[in-house]
Amino acid sequence: KQRLRKEKKQHKKNKKDDRGPPEKEKEKEKASVPAPSKPATQSPAHKGTVPLRSDYGYKVSLFSHLHQYSRKNPPTQQISIPATVIHPSIVRLGLQYSQGIIAGSNARSVALLHAFKQVIRDYSTPPNEELSRDLVNKLSPYISFLSQCRPLSASMGNAIKYIKKEISNIPSQCKEEEAKRRLQECIDSYINEKIILASEAISKYAIEKISDGDVILVYGCSSLVNHILCEAFEKQRKFRVIVVDSRPRLEGKEALRRLVKKGIRCTYVLISALSYILPEVSKVFLGAHALLANGYVMSRVGTSQIALVAKAFNVPVLVCCETYKFCERVQTDSFVSNELDDPDDLIVTRNGKTHLENWQTVKSLGLLNLVYDVTPPDFVDLVITDLGMIPCTSVPVVLRVKNVDQ
């Protein structure tokens, strides 16, 4: 028995020797051997994505989840953008967005569609690739770059969805030139039907609500509201306009210039004098950035205040909005989803000078320059769209009809 035990022990020892050194020794050997050199990883821009742009200044804690950029630091200075990733027309458009040269939902959407039209015109399908798949992938870094220049509006988001849908609907056997021509025609028809013809239809409905002797209050500079008032004036309607404006953008000055140029009688006041001039107002016409699925109206900051005071004075509030601005998002406040503009706009005086040049170094100081607010449907009497005059609560019905049509 003792001899058998000795033989078993010897057999186990031989097995251990055959297995080689223990695992710890193996790990040491691996660590001592130099790892093969790996090629340097490419920056995100070279992989087809755009690097993130850094925020500017101190943000108020309630809005810390939103991005805040400065016009003094354009995106092309902060991030390197190779020409192989971003089309030149997209770079130019992004800079125009960030500097505020192109502003307003309609103007931004039309400029975006024209830029994508140029991209499609210059596009060529790589070998062994399908146009419908490759072109959608090409648009992703463009959209990422534009959203870092300025957050996309609801109307721009709808336009991008439409373009992607049309690209995906192109059959694989379709020739490249034919597909490109078809896409450019789709973009032209979208601009014509959803924006130009829609504004004509809205002005036709809105003019019915303007009577002789009316005093109409407008806020800021809405291209659609300005078009309606000019059309009504050309049709010999006799009315007066009160343009309400607010700092820091003072967009109402541009609306005032356009209306006075047409010969319309106008009064210009700041939003702080709203309660004093509302007793003489007969109707309030407001533009919209977007109409949300729960009936709330998203528009330039200050719109909800005007609708609230108008409701207190029993003055009807009419919102003019194209249906391509209707979105399925639901929002009841201005905190979760909004846009922060350049905080330096708040501290600039008339002469372009400021007493708070280095406000970023003061930790206890935060500047908040909100762009939009949301107005509850209780404060809006009527929404005038290209489909007709509807209440705010009918937005889900319009969205459902649009989805069925598509």
Short mmCIF file of C-alpha atoms in Angstrom, two decimals:
data_model
loop_
_atom_site.label_atom_id
_atom_site.label_comp_id
_atom_site.label_asym_id
_atom_site.label_seq_id
_atom_site.Cartn_x
_atom_site.Cartn_y
_atom_site.Cartn_z
CA LYS A 1 0.00 0.00 0.00
CA GLN A 2 2.78 2.41 0.88
CA ARG A 3 4.47 1.68 -2.44
CA LEU A 4 1.24 2.43 -4.38
CA ARG A 5 0.83 5.75 -2.52
CA LYS A 6 4.41 6.76 -3.44
CA GLU A 7 3.78 5.92 -7.11
CA LYS A 8 0.57 8.04 -7.17
CA LYS A 9 2.40 11.04 -5.65
CA GLN A 10 5.19 10.69 -8.19
CA HIS A 11 2.65 10.49 -11.05
CA LYS A 12 0.90 13.70 -9.89
CA LYS A 13 4.26 15.49 -9.67
CA ASN A 14 5.14 14.49 -13.22
CA LYS A 15 1.78 15.85 -14.47
CA LYS A 16 2.46 19.26 -12.84
CA ASP A 17 5.86 19.43 -14.52
CA ASP A 18 4.28 18.69 -17.92
CA ARG A 19 1.79 21.58 -17.51
CA GLY A 20 4.62 24.13 -17.38
CA PRO A 21 5.08 27.09 -15.00
CA PRO A 22 2.16 28.23 -12.81
CA GLU A 23 -0.25 30.95 -13.97
CA LYS A 24 1.35 33.72 -11.90
CA GLU A 25 4.72 33.05 -13.50
CA LYS A 26 3.07 33.08 -16.94
CA GLU A 27 1.52 36.51 -16.22
CA LYS A 28 4.94 37.83 -15.18
CA GLU A 29 6.46 36.54 -18.42
CA LYS A 30 3.68 38.21 -20.45
CA ALA A 31 4.25 41.52 -18.65
CA SER A 32 7.98 41.39 -19.39
CA VAL A 33 7.41 40.84 -23.15
CA PRO A 34 6.85 44.22 -24.92
CA ALA A 35 3.41 44.53 -26.55
CA PRO A 36 3.31 45.03 -30.32
CA SER A 37 2.98 48.70 -31.24
CA LYS A 38 -0.59 49.67 -32.25
CA PRO A 39 -1.34 52.32 -34.81
CA ALA A 40 -2.42 55.66 -33.29
CA THR A 41 -6.18 55.88 -32.98
CA GLN A 42 -7.76 58.42 -35.24
CA SER A 43 -9.58 61.40 -33.81
CA PRO A 44 -13.40 61.21 -33.91
CA ALA A 45 -13.47 63.65 -36.82
CA HIS A 46 -11.50 61.22 -39.01
CA LYS A 47 -13.97 58.44 -38.27
CA GLY A 48 -16.86 60.44 -39.72
CA THR A 49 -18.07 62.11 -36.53
CA VAL A 50 -17.68 65.67 -35.31
CA PRO A 51 -15.94 66.26 -31.95
CA LEU A 52 -17.99 67.91 -29.21
CA ARG A 53 -17.84 71.66 -28.77
CA SER A 54 -17.00 72.98 -25.30
CA ASP A 55 -19.55 75.01 -23.32
CA TYR A 56 -19.02 78.67 -22.50
CA GLY A 57 -19.18 80.33 -19.09
CA TYR A 58 -21.00 79.35 -15.92
CA LYS A 59 -24.49 77.89 -16.38
CA VAL A 60 -27.43 78.24 -14.01
CA SER A 61 -27.89 74.89 -12.24
CA LEU A 62 -31.51 74.50 -13.37
CA PHE A 63 -30.32 74.57 -17.01
CA SER A 64 -26.99 72.80 -16.60
CA HIS A 65 -28.12 69.98 -18.94
CA LEU A 66 -28.35 72.43 -21.89
CA HIS A 67 -25.45 73.63 -24.02
CA GLN A 68 -24.31 77.24 -23.86
CA TYR A 69 -22.06 78.62 -26.61
CA SER A 70 -20.46 81.98 -27.34
CA ARG A 71 -20.48 83.82 -30.67
CA LYS A 72 -16.92 84.97 -29.98
CA ASN A 73 -15.75 81.35 -30.22
CA PRO A 74 -17.24 79.92 -33.43
CA PRO A 75 -17.26 76.12 -33.81
CA THR A 76 -14.56 76.15 -36.48
CA GLN A 77 -12.08 77.61 -33.97
CA GLN A 78 -12.80 75.08 -31.25
CA ILE A 79 -12.97 71.83 -33.26
CA SER A 80 -10.97 70.63 -36.24
CA ILE A 81 -13.22 69.74 -39.16
CA PRO A 82 -11.57 67.91 -42.08
CA ALA A 83 -13.01 68.67 -45.51
CA THR A 84 -13.60 64.95 -46.12
CA VAL A 85 -16.19 64.86 -43.30
CA ILE A 86 -18.15 68.15 -43.58
CA HIS A 87 -19.29 69.68 -46.87
CA PRO A 88 -18.26 73.37 -47.29
CA SER A 89 -21.88 74.50 -47.69
CA ILE A 90 -22.72 72.87 -44.31
CA VAL A 91 -19.75 74.60 -42.63
CA ARG A 92 -20.88 77.97 -44.03
CA LEU A 93 -24.46 77.33 -42.90
CA GLY A 94 -23.35 76.31 -39.41
CA LEU A 95 -21.34 79.51 -39.00
CA GLN A 96 -24.32 81.58 -40.15
CA TYR A 97 -26.47 79.81 -37.54
CA SER A 98 -23.95 80.34 -34.73
CA GLN A 99 -23.45 84.05 -35.52
CA GLY A 100 -27.19 84.71 -35.78
CA ILE A 101 -27.01 85.74 -39.45
CA ILE A 102 -29.80 83.26 -40.30
CA ALA A 103 -32.52 83.35 -37.63
CA GLY A 104 -36.17 82.31 -37.47
CA SER A 105 -37.64 78.84 -37.91
CA ASN A 106 -38.64 79.28 -41.55
CA ALA A 107 -35.38 80.92 -42.63
CA ARG A 108 -33.30 78.27 -40.88
CA SER A 109 -35.33 75.42 -42.41
CA VAL A 110 -35.14 76.83 -45.95
CA ALA A 111 -31.38 77.41 -45.61
CA LEU A 112 -30.92 73.85 -44.34
CA LEU A 113 -32.86 72.36 -47.26
CA HIS A 114 -30.87 74.42 -49.79
CA ALA A 115 -27.60 73.28 -48.19
CA PHE A 116 -28.68 69.61 -48.35
CA LYS A 117 -29.66 70.17 -51.95
CA GLN A 118 -26.08 71.31 -52.66
CA VAL A 119 -24.72 68.28 -50.78
CA ILE A 120 -26.85 65.92 -52.91
CA ARG A 121 -25.75 67.71 -56.10
CA ASP A 122 -22.06 67.17 -55.24
CA TYR A 123 -22.51 63.61 -53.95
CA SER A 124 -21.14 60.58 -55.76
CA THR A 125 -21.81 57.00 -54.63
CA PRO A 126 -18.66 55.07 -53.61
CA PRO A 127 -18.01 51.71 -55.33
CA ASN A 128 -19.86 48.69 -53.89
CA GLU A 129 -22.26 50.99 -51.97
CA GLU A 130 -25.95 51.83 -52.28
CA LEU A 131 -26.93 55.48 -52.52
CA SER A 132 -29.90 55.10 -50.15
CA ARG A 133 -27.66 53.76 -47.36
CA ASP A 134 -24.44 55.68 -47.92
CA LEU A 135 -26.07 59.12 -48.32
CA VAL A 136 -27.97 58.79 -45.02
CA ASN A 137 -24.68 57.93 -43.27
CA LYS A 138 -23.03 60.93 -44.92
CA LEU A 139 -25.70 63.28 -43.52
CA SER A 140 -25.16 62.20 -39.89
CA PRO A 141 -21.92 64.20 -39.26
CA TYR A 142 -23.47 67.19 -41.06
CA ILE A 143 -26.47 67.18 -38.72
CA SER A 144 -24.17 66.70 -35.71
CA PHE A 145 -22.09 69.72 -36.74
CA LEU A 146 -25.16 71.92 -37.30
CA SER A 147 -26.64 70.98 -33.92
CA GLN A 148 -23.39 72.07 -32.23
CA CYS A 149 -23.47 75.40 -34.03
CA ARG A 150 -27.03 75.92 -32.76
CA PRO A 151 -29.57 73.35 -31.51
CA LEU A 152 -31.92 72.18 -34.26
CA SER A 153 -35.43 73.59 -34.29
CA ALA A 154 -38.53 71.38 -34.46
CA SER A 155 -39.14 72.44 -38.06
CA MET A 156 -35.57 71.50 -39.02
CA GLY A 157 -36.00 68.12 -37.35
CA ASN A 158 -39.12 67.46 -39.40
CA ALA A 159 -37.34 68.52 -42.59
CA ILE A 160 -34.42 66.17 -41.84
CA LYS A 161 -36.85 63.28 -41.23
CA TYR A 162 -38.51 64.00 -44.56
CA ILE A 163 -35.19 64.00 -46.46
CA LYS A 164 -34.05 60.75 -44.84
CA LYS A 165 -37.38 59.11 -45.65
CA GLU A 166 -37.14 60.18 -49.30
CA ILE A 167 -33.56 58.89 -49.54
CA SER A 168 -34.53 55.50 -48.06
CA ASN A 169 -37.43 55.22 -50.53
CA ILE A 170 -35.09 55.35 -53.55
CA PRO A 171 -34.91 51.86 -55.16
CA SER A 172 -31.47 50.26 -55.39
CA GLN A 173 -31.74 49.79 -59.19
CA CYS A 174 -32.27 53.54 -59.73
CA LYS A 175 -29.38 55.32 -61.46
CA GLU A 176 -27.37 57.86 -59.46
CA GLU A 177 -28.19 60.92 -61.59
CA GLU A 178 -31.89 60.05 -61.62
CA ALA A 179 -31.92 59.53 -57.84
CA LYS A 180 -30.16 62.85 -57.24
CA ARG A 181 -32.58 64.69 -59.53
CA ARG A 182 -35.54 63.09 -57.76
CA LEU A 183 -34.22 64.10 -54.32
CA GLN A 184 -33.65 67.70 -55.41
CA GLU A 185 -37.21 67.86 -56.75
CA CYS A 186 -38.52 66.52 -53.42
CA ILE A 187 -36.66 69.26 -51.54
CA ASP A 188 -38.03 71.96 -53.86
CA SER A 189 -41.59 70.64 -53.48
CA TYR A 190 -41.21 70.53 -49.66
CA ILE A 191 -40.11 74.20 -49.55
CA ASN A 192 -42.91 75.20 -51.92
CA GLU A 193 -45.75 73.25 -50.29
CA LYS A 194 -44.86 73.28 -46.59
CA ILE A 195 -43.50 76.83 -46.30
CA ILE A 196 -44.39 79.13 -49.23
CA LEU A 197 -47.89 77.87 -50.11
CA ALA A 198 -48.63 77.21 -46.43
CA SER A 199 -47.94 80.87 -45.56
CA GLU A 200 -50.24 81.96 -48.41
CA ALA A 201 -53.05 79.72 -47.08
CA ILE A 202 -52.55 80.94 -43.50
CA SER A 203 -52.62 84.60 -44.56
CA LYS A 204 -55.90 83.94 -46.43
CA TYR A 205 -57.49 82.51 -43.24
CA ALA A 206 -55.98 85.17 -40.97
CA ILE A 207 -57.14 88.13 -43.07
CA GLU A 208 -60.73 87.04 -42.37
CA LYS A 209 -60.07 87.78 -38.68
CA ILE A 210 -58.78 91.33 -39.34
CA SER A 211 -61.48 94.01 -39.44
CA ASP A 212 -61.33 97.73 -40.18
CA GLY A 213 -60.29 99.76 -37.14
CA ASP A 214 -58.52 96.85 -35.41
CA VAL A 215 -55.49 97.44 -33.21
CA ILE A 216 -53.28 94.36 -33.62
CA LEU A 217 -50.47 93.51 -31.22
CA VAL A 218 -47.47 91.48 -32.45
CA TYR A 219 -44.38 90.34 -30.58
CA GLY A 220 -40.86 90.12 -31.96
CA CYS A 221 -40.31 89.42 -35.63
CA SER A 222 -42.27 86.53 -37.10
CA SER A 223 -41.91 86.28 -40.88
CA LEU A 224 -45.37 84.67 -41.13
CA VAL A 225 -47.14 87.34 -39.05
CA ASN A 226 -45.40 90.11 -41.03
CA HIS A 227 -46.55 88.48 -44.27
CA ILE A 228 -50.15 88.31 -43.00
CA LEU A 229 -50.20 91.99 -42.01
CA CYS A 230 -48.69 93.11 -45.32
CA GLU A 231 -51.24 91.03 -47.25
CA ALA A 232 -54.11 92.48 -45.21
CA PHE A 233 -52.84 96.02 -45.82
CA GLU A 234 -52.66 95.38 -49.57
CA LYS A 235 -56.31 94.26 -49.45
CA GLN A 236 -57.30 97.71 -48.12
CA ARG A 237 -57.88 96.62 -44.52
CA LYS A 238 -57.51 99.63 -42.19
CA PHE A 239 -55.78 98.72 -38.96
CA ARG A 240 -52.96 99.75 -36.65
CA VAL A 241 -50.13 97.59 -35.31
CA ILE A 242 -48.41 97.70 -31.92
CA VAL A 243 -45.00 96.00 -32.03
CA VAL A 244 -43.87 94.70 -28.64
CA ASP A 245 -40.17 94.00 -28.22
CA SER A 246 -37.76 92.77 -25.55
CA ARG A 247 -34.06 92.66 -24.85
CA PRO A 248 -31.52 91.34 -25.64
CA ARG A 249 -32.39 90.47 -29.26
CA LEU A 250 -34.76 93.37 -30.01
CA GLU A 251 -36.15 91.48 -33.02
CA GLY A 252 -39.16 93.78 -33.10
CA LYS A 253 -37.05 96.50 -34.72
CA GLU A 254 -36.83 94.40 -37.90
CA ALA A 255 -40.61 93.78 -37.86
CA LEU A 256 -41.17 97.51 -37.34
CA ARG A 257 -38.91 98.36 -40.29
CA ARG A 258 -40.76 95.96 -42.62
CA LEU A 259 -44.24 97.14 -41.61
CA VAL A 260 -43.41 100.86 -41.77
CA LYS A 261 -41.82 100.34 -45.18
CA LYS A 262 -45.21 99.02 -46.39
CA GLY A 263 -46.96 102.10 -44.99
CA ILE A 264 -48.68 100.45 -42.00
CA ARG A 265 -49.24 102.64 -38.93
CA CYS A 266 -47.16 101.23 -36.08
CA THR A 267 -46.37 101.83 -32.40
CA TYR A 268 -43.21 100.40 -30.82
CA VAL A 269 -43.08 99.50 -27.10
CA LEU A 270 -41.05 97.25 -24.84
CA ILE A 271 -42.59 94.26 -23.08
CA SER A 272 -42.44 96.08 -19.72
CA ALA A 273 -45.19 98.44 -20.99
CA LEU A 274 -47.47 95.57 -22.08
CA SER A 275 -50.16 96.02 -19.43
CA TYR A 276 -50.48 99.74 -20.24
CA ILE A 277 -51.19 99.34 -23.96
CA LEU A 278 -53.33 96.16 -23.89
CA PRO A 279 -56.63 97.95 -23.08
CA GLU A 280 -56.58 99.50 -26.58
CA VAL A 281 -55.65 96.19 -28.34
CA SER A 282 -58.39 94.25 -30.17
CA LYS A 283 -56.38 91.16 -31.26
CA VAL A 284 -52.99 89.56 -30.57
CA PHE A 285 -51.18 87.80 -33.43
CA LEU A 286 -48.26 85.58 -32.42
CA GLY A 287 -45.82 83.40 -34.34
CA ALA A 288 -44.67 79.97 -33.18
CA HIS A 289 -41.44 78.03 -33.10
CA ALA A 290 -43.31 74.73 -32.70
CA LEU A 291 -46.68 73.34 -31.67
CA LEU A 292 -46.34 70.42 -29.28
CA ALA A 293 -48.52 67.32 -29.14
CA ASN A 294 -50.16 68.37 -25.84
CA GLY A 295 -51.30 71.69 -27.36
CA TYR A 296 -48.59 73.88 -25.83
CA VAL A 297 -47.10 76.59 -28.07
CA MET A 298 -43.32 76.90 -28.09
CA SER A 299 -42.16 80.34 -29.19
CA ARG A 300 -39.61 83.07 -28.45
CA VAL A 301 -39.21 83.84 -24.76
CA GLY A 302 -41.83 86.35 -23.58
CA THR A 303 -44.68 84.93 -25.67
CA SER A 304 -46.29 83.19 -22.70
CA GLN A 305 -46.20 86.44 -20.72
CA ILE A 306 -48.00 88.30 -23.52
CA ALA A 307 -50.64 85.53 -23.84
CA LEU A 308 -51.16 85.55 -20.05
CA VAL A 309 -51.69 89.32 -19.86
CA ALA A 310 -53.92 89.26 -22.97
CA LYS A 311 -56.06 86.58 -21.33
CA ALA A 312 -56.39 88.78 -18.23
CA PHE A 313 -57.65 91.64 -20.43
CA ASN A 314 -59.98 89.33 -22.44
CA VAL A 315 -58.11 90.03 -25.68
CA PRO A 316 -58.19 87.09 -28.19
CA VAL A 317 -54.83 85.48 -28.87
CA LEU A 318 -54.32 83.99 -32.36
CA VAL A 319 -51.23 81.88 -33.08
CA CYS A 320 -50.13 81.49 -36.72
CA CYS A 321 -48.18 78.31 -37.42
CA GLU A 322 -47.49 76.03 -40.39
CA THR A 323 -48.25 72.35 -39.91
CA TYR A 324 -44.66 71.32 -40.68
CA LYS A 325 -43.78 72.86 -37.28
CA PHE A 326 -46.10 70.45 -35.44
CA CYS A 327 -44.08 67.92 -33.49
CA GLU A 328 -44.90 64.86 -31.39
CA ARG A 329 -42.88 66.06 -28.41
CA VAL A 330 -44.76 66.75 -25.16
CA GLN A 331 -43.61 69.57 -22.90
CA THR A 332 -45.25 71.53 -20.07
CA ASP A 333 -42.35 73.76 -18.96
CA SER A 334 -39.37 75.65 -20.38
CA PHE A 335 -36.73 73.84 -18.30
CA VAL A 336 -36.40 70.31 -19.72
CA SER A 337 -35.96 71.25 -23.37
CA ASN A 338 -34.88 74.75 -24.36
CA GLU A 339 -31.98 76.66 -25.88
CA LEU A 340 -29.42 78.90 -24.18
CA ASP A 341 -28.16 81.84 -26.22
CA ASP A 342 -24.89 83.71 -25.79
CA PRO A 343 -24.91 85.13 -22.21
CA ASP A 344 -22.73 88.07 -23.29
CA ASP A 345 -25.76 89.53 -25.09
CA LEU A 346 -27.29 90.41 -21.70
CA ILE A 347 -24.46 92.69 -20.55
CA VAL A 348 -23.77 94.68 -23.72
CA THR A 349 -24.84 98.34 -23.50
CA ARG A 350 -25.78 100.75 -26.29
CA ASN A 351 -22.17 101.72 -27.01
CA GLY A 352 -21.09 98.09 -27.18
CA LYS A 353 -19.29 98.39 -23.83
CA THR A 354 -19.92 96.49 -20.63
CA HIS A 355 -19.03 96.71 -16.95
CA LEU A 356 -18.96 92.90 -16.62
CA GLU A 357 -16.25 91.95 -19.11
CA ASN A 358 -14.77 89.14 -16.97
CA TRP A 359 -18.01 87.84 -15.51
CA GLN A 360 -16.90 84.24 -16.16
CA THR A 361 -14.28 84.52 -13.38
CA VAL A 362 -16.94 85.40 -10.76
CA LYS A 363 -18.11 82.04 -9.42
CA SER A 364 -21.25 83.44 -7.77
CA LEU A 365 -22.49 85.10 -10.98
CA GLY A 366 -24.47 83.26 -13.66
CA LEU A 367 -26.12 84.77 -16.74
CA LEU A 368 -29.19 83.08 -18.21
CA ASN A 369 -30.26 83.98 -21.76
CA LEU A 370 -33.21 81.71 -22.64
CA VAL A 371 -34.44 81.55 -26.23
CA TYR A 372 -37.89 79.91 -25.94
CA ASP A 373 -40.80 79.46 -23.59
CA VAL A 374 -44.01 77.41 -23.77
CA THR A 375 -47.54 78.82 -23.63
CA PRO A 376 -50.38 76.66 -22.23
CA PRO A 377 -53.36 76.05 -24.58
CA ASP A 378 -55.65 77.83 -22.08
CA PHE A 379 -54.12 81.17 -23.12
CA VAL A 380 -54.54 80.59 -26.88
CA ASP A 381 -57.95 81.11 -28.46
CA LEU A 382 -57.17 79.91 -31.99
CA VAL A 383 -54.37 78.41 -34.07
CA ILE A 384 -54.37 79.42 -37.76
CA THR A 385 -52.69 76.76 -39.91
CA ASP A 386 -52.55 75.92 -43.61
CA LEU A 387 -55.24 73.27 -42.93
CA GLY A 388 -57.60 75.83 -41.41
CA MET A 389 -58.38 77.38 -38.03
CA ILE A 390 -58.17 74.86 -35.20
CA PRO A 391 -57.86 74.83 -31.38
CA CYS A 392 -54.57 73.84 -29.76
CA THR A 393 -56.06 70.53 -28.67
CA SER A 394 -56.37 69.40 -32.31
CA VAL A 395 -52.60 69.10 -32.79
CA PRO A 396 -52.59 65.28 -32.23
CA VAL A 397 -55.29 64.92 -34.91
CA VAL A 398 -53.20 66.84 -37.45
CA LEU A 399 -50.13 64.75 -36.59
CA ARG A 400 -52.13 61.53 -37.04
CA VAL A 401 -53.47 62.69 -40.43
CA LYS A 402 -49.95 63.63 -41.56
CA ASN A 403 -48.60 60.20 -40.55
CA VAL A 404 -51.38 58.46 -42.48
CA ASP A 405 -50.66 60.57 -45.58
CA GLN A 406 -46.98 59.74 -45.40
#
